[in-house]
Amino acid sequence: MRYFGTMNNNNGTLEIGGISVKKLAQKYKTPLYIIDQQLVEDNILNYKNNFKSNLFETEIVYASKAFLSKGICQLLSKYDLSIDAVSAGELYTIKSSDFPMHKVHMHGNNKTIEELKMCLDYNIGSVILDNVEEFNLLNKICEEINKNMDVMLRLNIGIDAHTHEYIKTSKHSSKFGESIFGDKVIDTIKKISDSKHLNLLGFHCHIGSQIFDTKAFLEGIEVMIKFLKKTSETLNIKIPEINLGGGFGVYYTEEDVEIDIKSFMQEMIKHIEKISQKENVNLEKVTIEPGRSIIANAGSTLYSVGYTKETFSGLKYVFIDGGMSDNIRPALYQAKYEAVVANKLNDPLTETVTIAGKCCESGDLIIKDCHLAKTDFNDLILVASTGAYGYSMSNNYNKLVRPAVVFVKDSKAQLSIKRETFEDLIKNDLPLENL
Ligand code: LLP
């Protein structure tokens, strides 16, 4: 398993943030999500220091769907990053952390009236419009309450990046945004720019997630700038901004050649500068929206080993006390991970096992064919790089409680999200009264 951030082998036991995972397991129980705060901060700074230009302003918006808690909002605020949201629930969570709401940008392909009103009520930074019907609705609400809002229009720019089918977002058949290849898009842009209450900042695109092919991003930049130029000339309007989305691929296993953020951010900036100068487009601001690449490698999940089993067919299982309820990604996307026996780091990796969860589902397998040290009951297994889309996609299947999330830094641990209780599991569940 590759070590990230502050991970360290101290006499055979894994430490993160200077704290032994044994201690974390004793204090907070397992399963447990552990966030290496230093690594999150380093990742934030890596973006901030390298995604900047002398020609235009830049904005880094953390995609909160990757992992959202009050703690992460506080960290982002400390470094002056922005945040996106795609639902009322995300907006509410962000607001509850006292995050500066003018640095929040609202996404979503089917925002409800309630959500649009909440954006206005909270005075957020901008709404990224998905389609013309949404424009009509937001425009009407703004007229009614006589409020203005900055908006962008999400475009589908038709870049087919290589990633899992479910997380591609720019295929022609994608549900997100308005295609730049159709006739309707120009009319939609004209309507927005004619609106008295909505101020069109520019265009947004997001070509997909966990993308390694950097050419896809560079191509996307060119398509966006050319489209912006064509549109502003056709409609004779000024369009000052583009938002290029997120999707920068990270390391999960040796199969992944992750994007080096420092060098690729510099390359992107140079490319944007070059294309915009060549096309004679005066961009005032360029935004990106990384989620996974800020939080994935900074998060791990710690489990306790329960039983082991060798099946009649010869497959060896190691069972853990969590599973697809805290990490649905292997079941949903065939996502792969690396793991170690975190209290036996110096033992030889003699076993090839399938790490399986405790959910009542044959597909509840976290890692297949994993090389591990020999395990015993109550050993600790740490699965690395679960920081993104782990907690945020967790669920209560089989009424498992969601694990706690703990931030570690400088040999101190801070509980960031409490473990759910049985009471939490039934708090909205009302008995029938008509019996
Ligand atoms: N911006 C927009 C508009 C997005 O839709 C997304 C992710 C991002 C930014 C951030 O992308 P990132 O940098 O995290 O790749 N649940 C899937 C990932 C879904 C991503 C959805 N959109 C997974 O677990 O792999």
PDB file of C-alpha atoms in Angstrom, residues 24-25 27-33 302 321-322 326 391 400-406 415-422 424:
ATOM      1  CA  LEU A  24      -7.581   5.863  17.392  1.00  0.00           C
ATOM      2  CA  ALA A  25      -9.378   2.516  17.286  1.00  0.00           C
ATOM      3  CA  LYS A  27     -10.757   5.785  21.524  1.00  0.00           C
ATOM      4  CA  TYR A  28     -13.164   6.132  18.607  1.00  0.00           C
ATOM      5  CA  LYS A  29     -13.923   2.445  17.784  1.00  0.00           C
ATOM      6  CA  THR A  30     -14.062   1.025  14.276  1.00  0.00           C
ATOM      7  CA  PRO A  31     -15.027   1.450  11.481  1.00  0.00           C
ATOM      8  CA  LEU A  32     -13.516   4.899  11.552  1.00  0.00           C
ATOM      9  CA  TYR A  33     -12.803   7.438   8.853  1.00  0.00           C
ATOM     10  CA  LEU A 302      -9.919   1.813   9.699  1.00  0.00           C
ATOM     11  CA  ASP A 321     -16.807  -4.590  10.604  1.00  0.00           C
ATOM     12  CA  GLY A 322     -17.942  -2.186   7.850  1.00  0.00           C
ATOM     13  CA  ASP A 326     -19.300   3.060   4.444  1.00  0.00           C
ATOM     14  CA  TYR A 391     -18.467   9.183   3.835  1.00  0.00           C
ATOM     15  CA  LEU A 400     -25.399  -0.177  10.073  1.00  0.00           C
ATOM     16  CA  VAL A 401     -24.573   3.117  11.748  1.00  0.00           C
ATOM     17  CA  ARG A 402     -22.368   5.565   9.879  1.00  0.00           C
ATOM     18  CA  PRO A 403     -18.845   5.569  11.338  1.00  0.00           C
ATOM     19  CA  ALA A 404     -17.280   8.582  13.021  1.00  0.00           C
ATOM     20  CA  VAL A 405     -14.885  10.893  11.181  1.00  0.00           C
ATOM     21  CA  VAL A 406     -11.792  12.017  13.019  1.00  0.00           C
ATOM     22  CA  LEU A 415     -13.718  14.177  16.424  1.00  0.00           C
ATOM     23  CA  SER A 416     -15.274  15.837  13.391  1.00  0.00           C
ATOM     24  CA  ILE A 417     -18.427  13.791  12.849  1.00  0.00           C
ATOM     25  CA  LYS A 418     -19.804  11.569  15.589  1.00  0.00           C
ATOM     26  CA  ARG A 419     -20.563   7.917  15.007  1.00  0.00           C
ATOM     27  CA  GLU A 420     -24.295   7.453  14.499  1.00  0.00           C
ATOM     28  CA  THR A 421     -26.228   5.816  17.294  1.00  0.00           C
ATOM     29  CA  PHE A 422     -29.050   3.291  17.187  1.00  0.00           C
ATOM     30  CA  ASP A 424     -30.224   8.047  15.096  1.00  0.00           C
TER      31      ASP A 424
END
